[in-house]
Amino acid sequence: MTYQRQPDFGTPESHSGETVTLTIDGRETSVPAGTTVMRAAAEIGTSIPKLCATDSLKQFGSCRLCLVEIDGRRGTPASCTTPVENGMVVHTQTPQLQKLRKGVMELYISDHPLDCLTCAANGDCELQDQAGAVGLRDVRYGYEGASHLGQAKDLSNPYFDFDPSKCIVCSRCVRACDEVQGTLALTIDGRGFGSKVSPGMASDDFLSSECVSCGACVQACPTATLTERAVVEIGTPERAVVTTCAYCGVGCTFRAEMRGEQLVRMVPWKDGKANRGHSCVKGRFAWGYANHKERILNPMIRESIDQPWREVSWDEAFAHAASEIRRIQAKYGKDSVGGITSSRCTNEETFLVQKLIRAGFGNNNVDTCARVCHSPTGYGLKTTFGTSAGTQDFDSVMQADVILIIGANPTDGHPVFASRMKRRLRQGAKLIVVDPRRIDMVRSPHIQAEHHLPLRPGTNVAVLTAMAHVIVTEGLADEDFIRERCDWDEYREWADFVSQPKNSPEALQPVTTVDPEELRAAARLYATGGNGAIYYGLGVTEHSQGSSTVMAIANLAMATGNIGREGVGVNPLRGQNNVQGACDMGSFPHELSGYRHISDAAARKLFEDDWGVTLDPEPGLRIPNMLDAAVDGTFKALYVQGEDILQSDPNTKHVSAGLAAMECVIVQDLFLNETANYAHIFLPGSTFLEKDGTFTNAERRIQLVRKVMSPLNGLADWEVTQNLANALGLGWNYTHPSQIMDEIARLTPTFAGVSFAKLDELGSMQWPVTDKTLAIGTPVMHIDGFVRGKGKFVVTDYIPTDEKTGPRFPLLLTTGRILTHYNVGAQTRRTGNVVWHPEDLLEMHPVDAEDRGLKDGDWARLASRAGETTLRVKITDRVAPGVVYTTFHHPATQANVITTDYSDWATNCPEYKVTAVQVAASNGPTEWQEEYEALSERSRRIEHDVEPAE
């Protein structure tokens, strides 16, 4: 599309069912009751001048530019704060209004720099537009008096500048920070002529303030007061393409605003169903990695990992890769090779990789990063409800009365959804947080959790069982719902189990360390507080009892009837942008797309007939099994698409041993990541900006990813996989990803109604999309009954992890993410986000730090039974005594050297969240870190630059 701003109707839409009819400038129109005069006028194409009003914020009425005349009413009311009435007659343009508006605009311009020709917002400035709209041609007041001109700019933020001399104090930025983001970092300081926007009372600049750089203030600003650096450097955009963000599982929709093939800015799309016009610092600003100097654009090969890389043509790379795969299979057997799909790539690209492995390699040795994050979600929800995904759309949270967050940190991991959640909490919903850390949701501006249950890491099942004990023994279960919708005999068995005295909050307190009375109060609130919605994350799944915890959550929801309508449900907050889609596409070794087991002869025949091959009915190897087999000498080649298992998977030494034992490792990625240290073939990947396809977010929403620029490496990721397949003799001939989606829809019942044409028309669809669902799909699951028939209650007995603390390792380490970085940091570390988080830190309670003689900022040695590393200490009471916490965004830390290979009993999802450790003072990096850095340096050598970079 060519560049144009999204329409702005001035004030939010009214959803009233009552209709009001009025006349505006002689034209009769009907609108919902509660609509403002400004919006009613905008909807019939009449633009009333405005500066403080925008439809993403509540009406404010401060700029006095939107005045109108109404028959029978005295004065000139502001149209943005005046609701419509039946029979109202409105005049938006009269001599009196023209005079008043021109006078108001004169006052604004008299205190504003007249540098329009050189201003970055020239041609994209609402103040400039409105000056023209009111016919301002001269300013009578002159520029000799007191003014705000010449004030110093705040250049502290890496992405945008704040120029107070251009501020008209419309308060839109402050209101956006309050209403949209919910951080309340900005304020209006002073009064009258001395009023000014300030980034917090205790801060001198944006960087040191509580601002989270979500961009809501920049988007709301009607002048050049808040301006993106890229707009200053490149110029205003000339076209825009709507696409989907490639960071977390929220799946925000953006307008990629372009000048030529240069991306100028990413602006959140107001019609995006997942983000509703909001964004976070990553999606809004952290896209510079696409053009980073370290990005690899040419295929490379090498005979052994101690040699430098040699750049080759695409044809040579594909031929060499195919030759190696066939050589290894001929020598070691067809099961000696496998692959890993990417949760960062599109559905179409992921589908092709698993098809390549099943149809081309001839086995089911395919797995995905969901193995190490949300595979227990797939197992647990399919067992209890019949589907391997969450039950609600994101809008559903606005109908919730009680929100239970367990093992998730929404403000850091899913910040755009967290903002919506906080909005609902400020409206009066109650919050329960189950987490060993005091995350921001426990207490932040105008948010206070009703209950925080700071459990001991690894005891999720015990806490949920204790909550179930309270609900059942106090008669709080919804028996009518259970009898109608669930298996009553299974419920009785479960109820008898949780009712046992050993499962009471008091009996389990020594295990969980949670106060029994607080736990009882939380259980009562969830069961009786109205619509109860549960949101969970990796703090649930990444445990040895991850699948048990997911089923325990499902048990609670079924027992209280909190399933099958808006405002309730079981909602996994997915980590990566397409981790849901990667699972949907058949990336697990035991499942075809749509979660049908590979042993299902009917499902298998469907694919065999379509693909013209015979598929192996036996499940293949999971990622841990591939590595084990490599160490044992039976697994010899691996194709890894867009995944850095050496940094992201547990027990780094075991991963490196497995990779080192392979004869051919093929890495397809943007950068020479840590896994590429052990690669023999490197195939350059493409960014989301350079491809067409679809992503599926955490609410099962399928959205288009549209190409906004040509791939710098020459090929989109799906084309790379197709060329490799054809080098193996498969004869694929896709010419566009839409054809791959047609194949997915043909073979996958839950995607039966999905096509690029429908997605383009509707904006998005939520699977299942079948003949029995609405065109948009299924926003809320299990309305009339569970997919599996009757809901299944599962007894989930608490079994302690095998990872024990003791005299050598007395502390428990748990891990997580931080707002400004994403996953292993390969993308965000190559953007301005490193300003906020240049290194991983170890959070320790003051008592534990004092016992070890550690001060804030000291180097510490972090050791477990698996390995050790060093990092700096951050002393905080966000963690309880006995618990330490760190992130895993920086390869220099190698946090997963510490984590063990214990995993979930059902899915092999690693137990990242519970590792027994000891912390001691240190002087710097460990021997392992130094060895690893040397290996990484060797791996970065390319033939045309053999010597390591300085």
C-alpha angles and dihedrals in degrees: 000000000000117000119278132139119256110258113267115206093189099236135038122277119263117230096196117138091217118091127217124197122208141154122245118187090338095312120114117221138169123217137165116280111264093039114133123238088244093057094042089055093047092052091060092045100262111133115206113198112256142163109169094042127087129155094239091065137053116266112274111173103207109119096063091211098110096064119150137180120239122195112250094013125103122233130006110290123201108260092214093064100034115094119215121256132196111271094011114155113206131190115197099179124042134137090257093051091045091054094047095047093047090052092051092048091049089059092052094048093046088067098039132090113256096217097116095138092058098031116114089228095054106137091011100063124112093202089056091046094049093047086059092043093057092043097245111174103154141024115222098193100067125213102265100098132076114309144161094239121129097028116155117266122237105230096167098108114083093221110036140024128225115215108183092187088071095047117116093188092238089150093225092127092048092047092048090053089051104038104030106028100023095212096112090207096144130065142172106251120202130005138266115348089356094060115124140162112257130186093230131317094261098047134079096199144013096260095058094040129088089264110131094198094239089151096233091122092048091050092048096049111106094198137040092274091108111031133167114244090228091060089052092049102038105024134239117322123258101196139017136209124195112228142150127263118250100211124079132004095266090086102212118199116228140183105232099210112206143191106198104315093329117106109228101179145338111232119189111247111238091213093054106125094207100046104021092214098316132113144178132234092268100051095035100047115001099085098105092101088080089074099030117141092235093060112117113229103172129062115252137193137185134178096228136010094249091063127084119257119263118210114229139172121272090249093054092047093052094045092049093047093049092047092052093048092050092044092053094046091049090052103037105020135263093285093059093088135058146150147229123223124215128244087202094061127078126272089252094052092046092048090053093051093053089044090052091052096045098039100028106031091035097227142080097243093133127125139158141213088263083079088073098041122022107007089113088059090058093048098040099045094042089053096049104029104016099245130084097224145065121288105227145049119241093253088065092077090071088068095048120113096185123030119196115194116190126176094349135106103200098178090059103028102033104015100165092054089043089059090055090046091052090050089057091047091052087053089060109274115142124238134214118186122194107189137121089230128061094243121193092263090065090066130358135131109320090349124103123164113233088218133012114192105194097195126187109262111265097029101095093119092051092051093048092046090052090051089050089050090058094046094050100038093046093050095246097131118113098239094176091058092044095050092048101040108023141052102272096202091052089048092053091050090050093044091051089052098049091043093063113114091239088066097054119117089247095052092047097045093096087056101041100028086217118138106252096220092050090049092049091051091050092051092050092049093051092047098044107023098090123253107020120199124186121206120185140172144179091315085074102040104038095074137093085253096041095126091044090053093051089052090046089055090049089050091055093049093050094044091056097038092244096144135089106035140065118288097030137065144096110287124185112201101221118217109216128044096255105018089118090050093047089057092045091053096062101262096149120091093237100043140066120209113301092035096280114153116248089231091062101107095200094051092044092051090054090060095039092055092047096044098036094232140104113247126213108248093207120091115248133225125300119223094265090048091051090054092046091050091048091054088048090052100245101098113063114162135044133184110203118190115196098329130114102205093169091065101029104041124078128260096027094198091059091048092050091048090053094048092046090054093057123095096210127027115176115196121191110190147117097256139024092267127186094273088055087067084080098035128116097188126036120195113190114238131213130235125239087258090065103051148056123230142090139283125202114213132205093279092055089256113156112208135176122254107205126200111245099173139017116271108265089214092050098246138066115231093256089055091052091054092045092052091049090049091051091049084058089052101255096130100217117174109184112153099183136017090244087073090054090051089051088056091047090051091048093053102032120066095202089056096041095118097042124110136148090247092056092044090051090050099043101031094230143000131209118219137266088067105171137141088272096056134073118270090259091052126232118328093175121034131213096021097147098020143329119288090238092050107245119031110252121226112206125198106236110191115192111249115182117236118257087235102096133184119228143149093301095043108023100159132072119228120207125179139209148146137279128223099249098049134060127215110305091355097242090136105029095045086063093057138064089275090091087077089076100038114020094162142012113264132201113233113213133175113248091244093055092044093050091049088058098041093246126149131194109288096017120137112250135190112231112198135177136167088273101049147303142254139171132238140150123278126240112194113214141145091225085097124055123241109279094030128093127185138198142165128236104217099114123065091207088070096048091199092178091064082079101048119090132226094251109127147175112296094231106035110018090242102163122251096238094152099063121050124148108228145165124219124206138163115278139186097219146299121004124242089255092056092049092049091047094050089052090052091049091050092053091048091056092060114113123191095247088053105032098165115080114257116261 
